[in-house]
GROMACS .gro file of C-alpha atoms in nm:
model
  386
    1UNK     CA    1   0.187  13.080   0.400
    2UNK     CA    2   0.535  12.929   0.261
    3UNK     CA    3   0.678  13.301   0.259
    4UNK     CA    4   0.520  13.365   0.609
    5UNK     CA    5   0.681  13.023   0.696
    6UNK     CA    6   1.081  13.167   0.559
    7UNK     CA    7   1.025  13.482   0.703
    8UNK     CA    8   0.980  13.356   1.079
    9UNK     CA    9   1.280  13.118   0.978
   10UNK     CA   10   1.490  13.403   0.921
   11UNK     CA   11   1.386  13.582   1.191
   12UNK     CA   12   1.486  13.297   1.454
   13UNK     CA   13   1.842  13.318   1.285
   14UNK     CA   14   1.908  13.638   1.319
   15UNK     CA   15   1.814  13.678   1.669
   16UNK     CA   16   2.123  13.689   1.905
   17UNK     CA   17   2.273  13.393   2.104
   18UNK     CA   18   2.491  13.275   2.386
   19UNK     CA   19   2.686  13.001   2.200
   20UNK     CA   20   2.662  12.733   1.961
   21UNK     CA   21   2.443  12.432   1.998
   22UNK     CA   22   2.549  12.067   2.004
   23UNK     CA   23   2.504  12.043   1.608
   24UNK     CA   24   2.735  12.361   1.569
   25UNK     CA   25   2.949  12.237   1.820
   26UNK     CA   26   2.970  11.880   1.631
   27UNK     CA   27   3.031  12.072   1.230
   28UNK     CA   28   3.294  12.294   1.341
   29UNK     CA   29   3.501  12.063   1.504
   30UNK     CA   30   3.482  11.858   1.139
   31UNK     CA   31   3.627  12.212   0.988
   32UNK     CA   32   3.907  12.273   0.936
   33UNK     CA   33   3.868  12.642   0.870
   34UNK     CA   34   3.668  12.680   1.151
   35UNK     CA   35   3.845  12.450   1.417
   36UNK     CA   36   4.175  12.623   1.377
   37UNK     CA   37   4.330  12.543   1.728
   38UNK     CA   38   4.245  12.127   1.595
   39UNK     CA   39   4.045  12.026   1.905
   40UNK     CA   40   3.894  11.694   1.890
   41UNK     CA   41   3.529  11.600   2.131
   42UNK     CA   42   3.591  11.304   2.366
   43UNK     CA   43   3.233  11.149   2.492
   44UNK     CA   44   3.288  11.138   2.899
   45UNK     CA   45   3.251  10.750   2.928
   46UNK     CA   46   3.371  10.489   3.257
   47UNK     CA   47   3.695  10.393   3.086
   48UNK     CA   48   3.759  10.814   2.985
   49UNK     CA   49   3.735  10.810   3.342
   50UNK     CA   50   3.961  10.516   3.457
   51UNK     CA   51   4.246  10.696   3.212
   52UNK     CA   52   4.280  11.014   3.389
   53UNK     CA   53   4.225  10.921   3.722
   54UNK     CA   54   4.509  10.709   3.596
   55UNK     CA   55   4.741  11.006   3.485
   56UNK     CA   56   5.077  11.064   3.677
   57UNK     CA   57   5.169  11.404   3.726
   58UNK     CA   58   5.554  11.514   3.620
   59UNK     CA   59   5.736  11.402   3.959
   60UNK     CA   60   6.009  11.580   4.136
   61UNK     CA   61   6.242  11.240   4.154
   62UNK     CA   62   6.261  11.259   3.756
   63UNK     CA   63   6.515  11.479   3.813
   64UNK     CA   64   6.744  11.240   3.946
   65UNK     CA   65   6.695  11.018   3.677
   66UNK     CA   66   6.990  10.981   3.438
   67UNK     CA   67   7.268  10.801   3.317
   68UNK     CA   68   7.470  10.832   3.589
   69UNK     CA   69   7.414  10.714   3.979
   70UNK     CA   70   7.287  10.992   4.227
   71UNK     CA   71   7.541  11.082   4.473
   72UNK     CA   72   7.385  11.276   4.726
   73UNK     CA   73   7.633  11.461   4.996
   74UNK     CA   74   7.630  11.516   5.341
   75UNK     CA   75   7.596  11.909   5.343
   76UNK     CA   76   7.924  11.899   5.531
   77UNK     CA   77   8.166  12.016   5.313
   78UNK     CA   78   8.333  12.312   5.230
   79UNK     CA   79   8.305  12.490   4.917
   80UNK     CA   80   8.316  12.893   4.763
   81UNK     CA   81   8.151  13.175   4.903
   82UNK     CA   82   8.195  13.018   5.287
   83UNK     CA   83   8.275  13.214   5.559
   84UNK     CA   84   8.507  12.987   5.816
   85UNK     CA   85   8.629  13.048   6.192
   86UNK     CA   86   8.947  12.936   6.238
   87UNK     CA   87   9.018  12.855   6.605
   88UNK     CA   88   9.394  12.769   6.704
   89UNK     CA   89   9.519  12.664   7.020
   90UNK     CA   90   9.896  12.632   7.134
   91UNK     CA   91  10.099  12.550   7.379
   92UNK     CA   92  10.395  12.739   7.547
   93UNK     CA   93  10.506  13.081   7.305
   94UNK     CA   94  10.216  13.131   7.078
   95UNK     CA   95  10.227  13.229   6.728
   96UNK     CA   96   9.894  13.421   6.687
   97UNK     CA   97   9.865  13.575   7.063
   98UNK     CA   98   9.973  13.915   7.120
   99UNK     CA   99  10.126  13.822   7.445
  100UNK     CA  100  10.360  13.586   7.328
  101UNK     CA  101  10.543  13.825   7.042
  102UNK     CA  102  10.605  14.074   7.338
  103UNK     CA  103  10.770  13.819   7.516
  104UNK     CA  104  10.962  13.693   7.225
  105UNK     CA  105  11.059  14.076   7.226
  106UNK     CA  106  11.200  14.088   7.615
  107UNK     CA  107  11.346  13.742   7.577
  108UNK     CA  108  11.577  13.833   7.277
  109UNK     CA  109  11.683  14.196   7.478
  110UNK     CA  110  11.808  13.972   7.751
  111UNK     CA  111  12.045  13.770   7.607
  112UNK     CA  112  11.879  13.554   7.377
  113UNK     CA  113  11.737  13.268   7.678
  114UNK     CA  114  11.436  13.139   7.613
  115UNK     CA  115  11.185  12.981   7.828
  116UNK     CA  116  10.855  12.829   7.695
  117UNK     CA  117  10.597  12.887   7.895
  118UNK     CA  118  10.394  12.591   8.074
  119UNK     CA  119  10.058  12.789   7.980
  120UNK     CA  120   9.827  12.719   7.685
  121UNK     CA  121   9.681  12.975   7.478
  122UNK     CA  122   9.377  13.018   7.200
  123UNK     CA  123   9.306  13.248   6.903
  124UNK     CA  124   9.053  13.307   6.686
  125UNK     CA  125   9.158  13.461   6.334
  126UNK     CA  126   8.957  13.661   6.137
  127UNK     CA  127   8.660  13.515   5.948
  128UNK     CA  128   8.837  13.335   5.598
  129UNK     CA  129   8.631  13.372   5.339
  130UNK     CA  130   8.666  13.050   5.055
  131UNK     CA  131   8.786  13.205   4.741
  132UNK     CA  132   8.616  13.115   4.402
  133UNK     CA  133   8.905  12.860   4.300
  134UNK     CA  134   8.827  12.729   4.644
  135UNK     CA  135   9.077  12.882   4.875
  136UNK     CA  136   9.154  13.024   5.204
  137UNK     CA  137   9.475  13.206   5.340
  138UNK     CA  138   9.582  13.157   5.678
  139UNK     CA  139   9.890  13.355   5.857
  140UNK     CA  140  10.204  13.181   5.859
  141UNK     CA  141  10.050  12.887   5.701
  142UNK     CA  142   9.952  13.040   5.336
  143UNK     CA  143   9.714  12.925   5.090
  144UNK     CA  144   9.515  12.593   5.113
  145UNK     CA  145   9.235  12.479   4.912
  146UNK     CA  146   8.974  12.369   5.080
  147UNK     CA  147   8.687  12.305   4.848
  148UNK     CA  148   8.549  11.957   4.909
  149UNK     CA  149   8.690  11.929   5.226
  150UNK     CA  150   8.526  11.829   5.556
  151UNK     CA  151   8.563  12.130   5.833
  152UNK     CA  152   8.742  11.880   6.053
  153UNK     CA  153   8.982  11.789   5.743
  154UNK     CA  154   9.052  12.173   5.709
  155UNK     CA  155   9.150  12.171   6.058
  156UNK     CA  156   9.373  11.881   5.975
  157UNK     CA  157   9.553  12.046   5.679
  158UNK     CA  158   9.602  12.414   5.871
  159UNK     CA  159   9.763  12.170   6.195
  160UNK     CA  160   9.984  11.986   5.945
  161UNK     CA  161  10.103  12.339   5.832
  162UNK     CA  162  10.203  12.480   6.203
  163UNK     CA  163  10.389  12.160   6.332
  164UNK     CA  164  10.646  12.306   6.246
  165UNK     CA  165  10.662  12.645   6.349
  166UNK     CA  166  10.441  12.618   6.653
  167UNK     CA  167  10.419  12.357   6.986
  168UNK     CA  168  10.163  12.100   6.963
  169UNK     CA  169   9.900  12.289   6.773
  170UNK     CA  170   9.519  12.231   6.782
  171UNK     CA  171   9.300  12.388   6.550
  172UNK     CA  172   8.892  12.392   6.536
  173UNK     CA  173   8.705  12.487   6.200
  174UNK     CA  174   8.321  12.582   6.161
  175UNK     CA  175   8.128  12.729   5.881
  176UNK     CA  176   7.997  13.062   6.010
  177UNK     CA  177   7.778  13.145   5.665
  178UNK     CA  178   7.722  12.826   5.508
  179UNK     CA  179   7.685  12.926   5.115
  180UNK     CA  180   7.823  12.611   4.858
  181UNK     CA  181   7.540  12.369   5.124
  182UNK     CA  182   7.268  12.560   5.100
  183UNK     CA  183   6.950  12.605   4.882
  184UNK     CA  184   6.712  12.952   4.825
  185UNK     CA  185   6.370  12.904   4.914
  186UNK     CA  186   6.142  13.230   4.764
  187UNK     CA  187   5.805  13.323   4.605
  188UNK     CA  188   5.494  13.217   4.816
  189UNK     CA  189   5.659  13.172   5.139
  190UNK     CA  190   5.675  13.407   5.484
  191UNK     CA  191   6.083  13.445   5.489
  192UNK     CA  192   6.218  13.421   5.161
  193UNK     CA  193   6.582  13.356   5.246
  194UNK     CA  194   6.906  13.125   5.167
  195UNK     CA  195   6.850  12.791   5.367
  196UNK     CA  196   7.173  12.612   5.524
  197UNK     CA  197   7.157  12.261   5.464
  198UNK     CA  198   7.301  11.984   5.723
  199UNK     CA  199   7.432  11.709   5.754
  200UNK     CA  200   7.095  11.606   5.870
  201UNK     CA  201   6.999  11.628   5.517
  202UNK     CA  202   6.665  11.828   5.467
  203UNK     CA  203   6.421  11.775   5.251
  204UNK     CA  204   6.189  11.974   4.985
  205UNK     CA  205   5.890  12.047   5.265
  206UNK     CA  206   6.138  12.117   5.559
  207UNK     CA  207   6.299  12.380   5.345
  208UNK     CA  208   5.965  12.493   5.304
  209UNK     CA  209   5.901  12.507   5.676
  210UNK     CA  210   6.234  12.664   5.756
  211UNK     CA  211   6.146  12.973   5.530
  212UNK     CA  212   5.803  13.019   5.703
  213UNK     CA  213   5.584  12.792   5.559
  214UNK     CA  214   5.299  12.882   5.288
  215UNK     CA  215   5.239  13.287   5.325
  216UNK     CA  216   4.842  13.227   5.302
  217UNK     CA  217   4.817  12.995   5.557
  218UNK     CA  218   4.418  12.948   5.535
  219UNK     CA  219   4.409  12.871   5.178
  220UNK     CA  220   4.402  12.521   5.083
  221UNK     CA  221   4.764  12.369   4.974
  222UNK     CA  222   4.627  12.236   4.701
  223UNK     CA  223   4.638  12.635   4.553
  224UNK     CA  224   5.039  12.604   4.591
  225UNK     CA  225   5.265  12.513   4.313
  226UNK     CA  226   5.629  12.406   4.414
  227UNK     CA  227   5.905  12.503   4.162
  228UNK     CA  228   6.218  12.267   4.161
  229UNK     CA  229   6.518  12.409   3.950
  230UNK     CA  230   6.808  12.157   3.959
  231UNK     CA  231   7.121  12.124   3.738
  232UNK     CA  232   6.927  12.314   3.456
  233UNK     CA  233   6.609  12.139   3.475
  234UNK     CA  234   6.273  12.189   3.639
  235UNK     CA  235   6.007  12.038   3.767
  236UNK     CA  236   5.654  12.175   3.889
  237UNK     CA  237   5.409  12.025   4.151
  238UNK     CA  238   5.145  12.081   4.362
  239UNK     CA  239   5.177  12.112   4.717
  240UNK     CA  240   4.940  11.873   4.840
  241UNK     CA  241   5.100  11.631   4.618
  242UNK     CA  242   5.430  11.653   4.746
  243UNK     CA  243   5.271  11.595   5.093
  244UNK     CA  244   5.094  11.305   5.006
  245UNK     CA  245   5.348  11.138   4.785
  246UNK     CA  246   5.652  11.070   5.040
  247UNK     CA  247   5.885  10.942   4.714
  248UNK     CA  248   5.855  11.311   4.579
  249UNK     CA  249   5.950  11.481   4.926
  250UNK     CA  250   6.321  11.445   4.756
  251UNK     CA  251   6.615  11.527   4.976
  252UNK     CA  252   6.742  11.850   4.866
  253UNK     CA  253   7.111  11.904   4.715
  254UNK     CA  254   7.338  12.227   4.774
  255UNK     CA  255   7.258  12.467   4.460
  256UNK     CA  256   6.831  12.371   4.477
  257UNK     CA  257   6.607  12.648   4.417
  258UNK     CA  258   6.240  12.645   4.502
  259UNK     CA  259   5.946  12.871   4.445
  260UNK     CA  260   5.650  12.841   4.594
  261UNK     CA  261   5.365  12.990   4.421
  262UNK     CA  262   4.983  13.091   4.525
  263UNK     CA  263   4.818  13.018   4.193
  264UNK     CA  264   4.439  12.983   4.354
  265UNK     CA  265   4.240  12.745   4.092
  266UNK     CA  266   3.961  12.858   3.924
  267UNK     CA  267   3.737  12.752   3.657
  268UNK     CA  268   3.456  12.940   3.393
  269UNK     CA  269   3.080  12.863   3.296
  270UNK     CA  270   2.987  12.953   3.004
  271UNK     CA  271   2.606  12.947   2.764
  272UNK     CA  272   2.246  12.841   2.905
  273UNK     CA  273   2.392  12.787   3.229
  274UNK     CA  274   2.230  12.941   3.564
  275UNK     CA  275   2.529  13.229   3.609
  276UNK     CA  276   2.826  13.282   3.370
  277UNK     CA  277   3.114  13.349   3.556
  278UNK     CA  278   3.460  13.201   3.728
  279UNK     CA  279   3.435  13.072   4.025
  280UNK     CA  280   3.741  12.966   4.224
  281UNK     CA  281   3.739  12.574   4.376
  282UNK     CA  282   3.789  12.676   4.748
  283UNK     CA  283   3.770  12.338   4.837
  284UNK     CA  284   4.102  12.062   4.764
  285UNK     CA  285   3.894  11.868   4.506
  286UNK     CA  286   3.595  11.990   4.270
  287UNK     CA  287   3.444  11.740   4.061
  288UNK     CA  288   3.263  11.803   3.723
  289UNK     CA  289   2.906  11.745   3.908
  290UNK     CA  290   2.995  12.025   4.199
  291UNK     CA  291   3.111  12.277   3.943
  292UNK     CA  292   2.796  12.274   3.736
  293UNK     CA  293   2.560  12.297   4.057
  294UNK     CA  294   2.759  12.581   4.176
  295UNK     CA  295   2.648  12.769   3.910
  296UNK     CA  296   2.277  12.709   3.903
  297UNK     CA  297   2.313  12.370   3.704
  298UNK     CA  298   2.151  12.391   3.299
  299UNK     CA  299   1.859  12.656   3.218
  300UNK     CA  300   1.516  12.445   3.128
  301UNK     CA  301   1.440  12.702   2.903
  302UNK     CA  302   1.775  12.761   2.690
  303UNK     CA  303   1.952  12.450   2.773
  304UNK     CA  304   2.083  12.112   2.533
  305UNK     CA  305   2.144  11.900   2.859
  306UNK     CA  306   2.263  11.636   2.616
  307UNK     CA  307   2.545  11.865   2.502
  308UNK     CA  308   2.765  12.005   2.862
  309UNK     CA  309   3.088  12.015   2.750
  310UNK     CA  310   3.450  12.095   2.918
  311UNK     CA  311   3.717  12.238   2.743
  312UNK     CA  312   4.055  12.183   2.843
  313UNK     CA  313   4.427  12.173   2.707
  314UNK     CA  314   4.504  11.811   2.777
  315UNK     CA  315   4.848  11.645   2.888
  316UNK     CA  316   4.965  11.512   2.619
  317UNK     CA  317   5.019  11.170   2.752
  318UNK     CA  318   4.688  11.157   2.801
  319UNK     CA  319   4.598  11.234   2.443
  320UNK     CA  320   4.794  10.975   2.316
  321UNK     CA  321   4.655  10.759   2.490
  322UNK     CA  322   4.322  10.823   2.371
  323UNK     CA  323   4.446  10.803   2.002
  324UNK     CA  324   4.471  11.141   1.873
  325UNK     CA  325   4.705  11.276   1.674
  326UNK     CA  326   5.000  11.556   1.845
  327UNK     CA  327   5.314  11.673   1.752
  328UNK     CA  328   5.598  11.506   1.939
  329UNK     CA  329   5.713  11.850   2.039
  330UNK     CA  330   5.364  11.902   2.215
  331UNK     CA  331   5.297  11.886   2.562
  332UNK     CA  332   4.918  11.985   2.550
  333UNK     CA  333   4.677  11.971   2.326
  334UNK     CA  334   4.317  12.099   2.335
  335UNK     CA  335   4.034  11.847   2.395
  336UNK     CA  336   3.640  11.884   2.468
  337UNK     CA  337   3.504  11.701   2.677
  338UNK     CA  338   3.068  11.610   2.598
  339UNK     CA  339   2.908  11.490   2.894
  340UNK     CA  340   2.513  11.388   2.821
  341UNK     CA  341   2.280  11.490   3.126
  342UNK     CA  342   1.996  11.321   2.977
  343UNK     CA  343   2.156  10.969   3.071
  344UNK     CA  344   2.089  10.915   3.438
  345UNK     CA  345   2.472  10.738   3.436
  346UNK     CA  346   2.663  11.064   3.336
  347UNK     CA  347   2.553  11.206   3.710
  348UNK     CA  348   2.795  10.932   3.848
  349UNK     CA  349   3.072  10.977   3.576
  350UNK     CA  350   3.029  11.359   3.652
  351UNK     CA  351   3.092  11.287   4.046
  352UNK     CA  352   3.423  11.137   3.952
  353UNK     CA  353   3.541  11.364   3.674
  354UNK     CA  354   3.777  11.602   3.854
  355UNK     CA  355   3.807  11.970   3.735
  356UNK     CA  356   4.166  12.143   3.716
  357UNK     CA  357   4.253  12.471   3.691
  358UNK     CA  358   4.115  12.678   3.386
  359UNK     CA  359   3.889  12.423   3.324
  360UNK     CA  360   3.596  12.608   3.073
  361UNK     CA  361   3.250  12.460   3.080
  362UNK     CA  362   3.004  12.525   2.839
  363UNK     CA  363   2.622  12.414   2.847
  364UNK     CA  364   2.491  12.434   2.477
  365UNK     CA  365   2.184  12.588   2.355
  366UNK     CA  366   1.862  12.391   2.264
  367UNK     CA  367   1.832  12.384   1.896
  368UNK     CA  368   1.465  12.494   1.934
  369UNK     CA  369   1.590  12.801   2.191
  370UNK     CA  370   1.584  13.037   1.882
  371UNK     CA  371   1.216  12.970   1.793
  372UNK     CA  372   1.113  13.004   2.198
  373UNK     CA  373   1.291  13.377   2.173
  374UNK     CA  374   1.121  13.447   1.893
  375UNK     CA  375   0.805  13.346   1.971
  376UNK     CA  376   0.835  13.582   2.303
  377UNK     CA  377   0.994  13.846   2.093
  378UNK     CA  378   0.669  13.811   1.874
  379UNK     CA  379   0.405  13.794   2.150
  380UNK     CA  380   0.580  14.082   2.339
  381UNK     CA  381   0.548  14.312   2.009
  382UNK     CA  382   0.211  14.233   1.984
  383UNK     CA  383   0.087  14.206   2.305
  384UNK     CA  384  -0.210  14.483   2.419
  385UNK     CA  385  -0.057  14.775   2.625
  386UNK     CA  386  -0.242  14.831   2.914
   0.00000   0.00000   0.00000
């Protein structure tokens, strides 16, 4: 009896299974051999809740956060890599018109009288490009630098120039390619492209809408990451977060880049569950509750509903603030998350535990699952064959 007893024991063990079961679960997070990755189990509770629905993402205006005052411009100003139009008006004998150096010609074959003309005259020169030290050249005038300057205080300084070589000059100055006020706006978007900033002063979601908008227009915009790279540093957030957070719809500075990125969320099921596979949210917000009914809820016959769990790399704010130990240099850390479906209040927790992308949940194995698929193993072997 006692050796018929060991042999069914060892039978159940050896039969194949989907995953551990709360108990395994429980001893190999206490191993250190086994729980290599150091993951620690957090019981889904009211105040585990309160904390991160509390959590603050990274935000866009910490990059303007330093020692030192933001000084934001007016996107009016000239800098390298411009392309300028240089208008000049004059009155009486011009020095840019054709016109007027062919009279200068006949004037000087006559006897040298000279006559200035009652009639005004304007030219446009050739488009200046601003150097990389900053500069332009402009005929009889020479070099000026005009990084920094105002397009109406470039006019100024190429006027003060031809006072004296030319009557009552008037000169207007615009930025034909606008390069040192502008920011590039590519990835995710439906015209990738160099935006022009104004004196208007755009910010992060008009550049956005200036390059096209979102290039899947039908998917939610919570599946859209916005990359901010400024001075060296970047900063990631979602979409829908940027449109529901004014403060983080920065204004943005000449030399931004952003990328918007499609990254559609998704998250996996995994053990006695109804389906194992990974399902994308296709909804704005999936909580805990609507992820597990999507895929058939916990098997009856296989199932620990006592021991659901989540698995997730954490923030590491977040695990600090629930006590655990991480390396300063961390910024996640892996945590699993038990949620116990045999307490009527976990169905509320779960309706306010929010998934995130890569999310992994895994419904454990009943302990006694082994014996059940032995038993049916057994009965099937000897079972009558009609």
């Amino acid at each position: 009896m006692i050796g018929g007893t060991l042999l069914l024991l060892a039978g159940c063990n050896s039969l194949p299974d989907s995953g551990p079961t709360e108990a395994q679960v429980n001893h190999a997070q206490r191993d250190p051999k086994r729980n290599a990755v150091g993951y620690a189990i957090v019981q889904v509770s009211p105040d585990l809740i309160s904390l991160l629905e509390s959590e603050a993402p990274p935000l866009f205006s910490s990059l303007d956060q330093n020692n030192t005052p933001v000084n934001y411009t007016h996107n009016d100003t000239v800098g390298p890599g411009d392309i300028l139009q240089v208008s000049i008006y004059e009155v009486g004998s011009s020095l840019f018109s054709l016109s007027s150096v062919n009279m200068a010609a006949s004037t000087n074959a006559a006897g040298g009288a000279s006559t200035i003309p009652s009639t005004s005259s304007g030219s446009n020169l050739p488009p200046l490009s601003v150097d990389a030290s900053g500069n332009i050249r402009v005929p009889f005038v020479g070099e000026i630098h005009v990084a920094g300057m105002t397009t109406i205080q470039v006019a100024e300084a190429i006027r003060a120039r031809l006072k004296q070589k030319s009557l009552s000059p008037q000169v207007l100055v615009r930025i034909m390619a606008d390069i040192a006020n502008s920011v590039m706006v590519y990835g995710g978007v439906r015209r990738p492209s160099r935006v022009p900033l104004t004196p208007n002063r755009e910010h992060i979601l008009d550049v956005i809408a200036l390059a096209g908008g979102a290039d899947h227009p039908n998917q939610p915009d919570e599946d859209y990451v916005v990359r901010l790279t400024r001075n060296g540093k970047i900063a990631e957030l979602p979409l829908k977060t940027i449109e529901n957070t004014p403060a983080q719809n920065i204004l943005m500075q000449p030399g931004d880049r952003v990328q918007l990125t499609f990254k559609p969320r998704s998250y996996s099921v995994f053990g006695a569950s109804g389906r194992v596979t990974q399902t994308q949210f296709t909804t704005p917000t999936l909580t805990m509750a609507e992820a597990i009914s999507r895929n058939g809820g916990p098997i009856d016959s296989r199932a620990d509903p006592n021991a659901v769990y989540l698995f997730r790399f954490e923030n590491a704010d977040i695990v600090r603030r629930l006590g655990m130990p991480i390396a300063d240099s961390a910024t996640t850390a892996p945590v699993v998350y038990q949620l116990d479906m045999m307490n009527p209040s976990s169905y509320f927790l779960a309706e306010r535990f929010m998934m995130r992308d890569h999310d992994l949940i895994y419904i454990a194995n009943a302990s006694s699952n082994r014996f059940y698929k032995f038993f049916s193993l057994i009965t099937t072997v000897i079972s009558p064959i009609e």
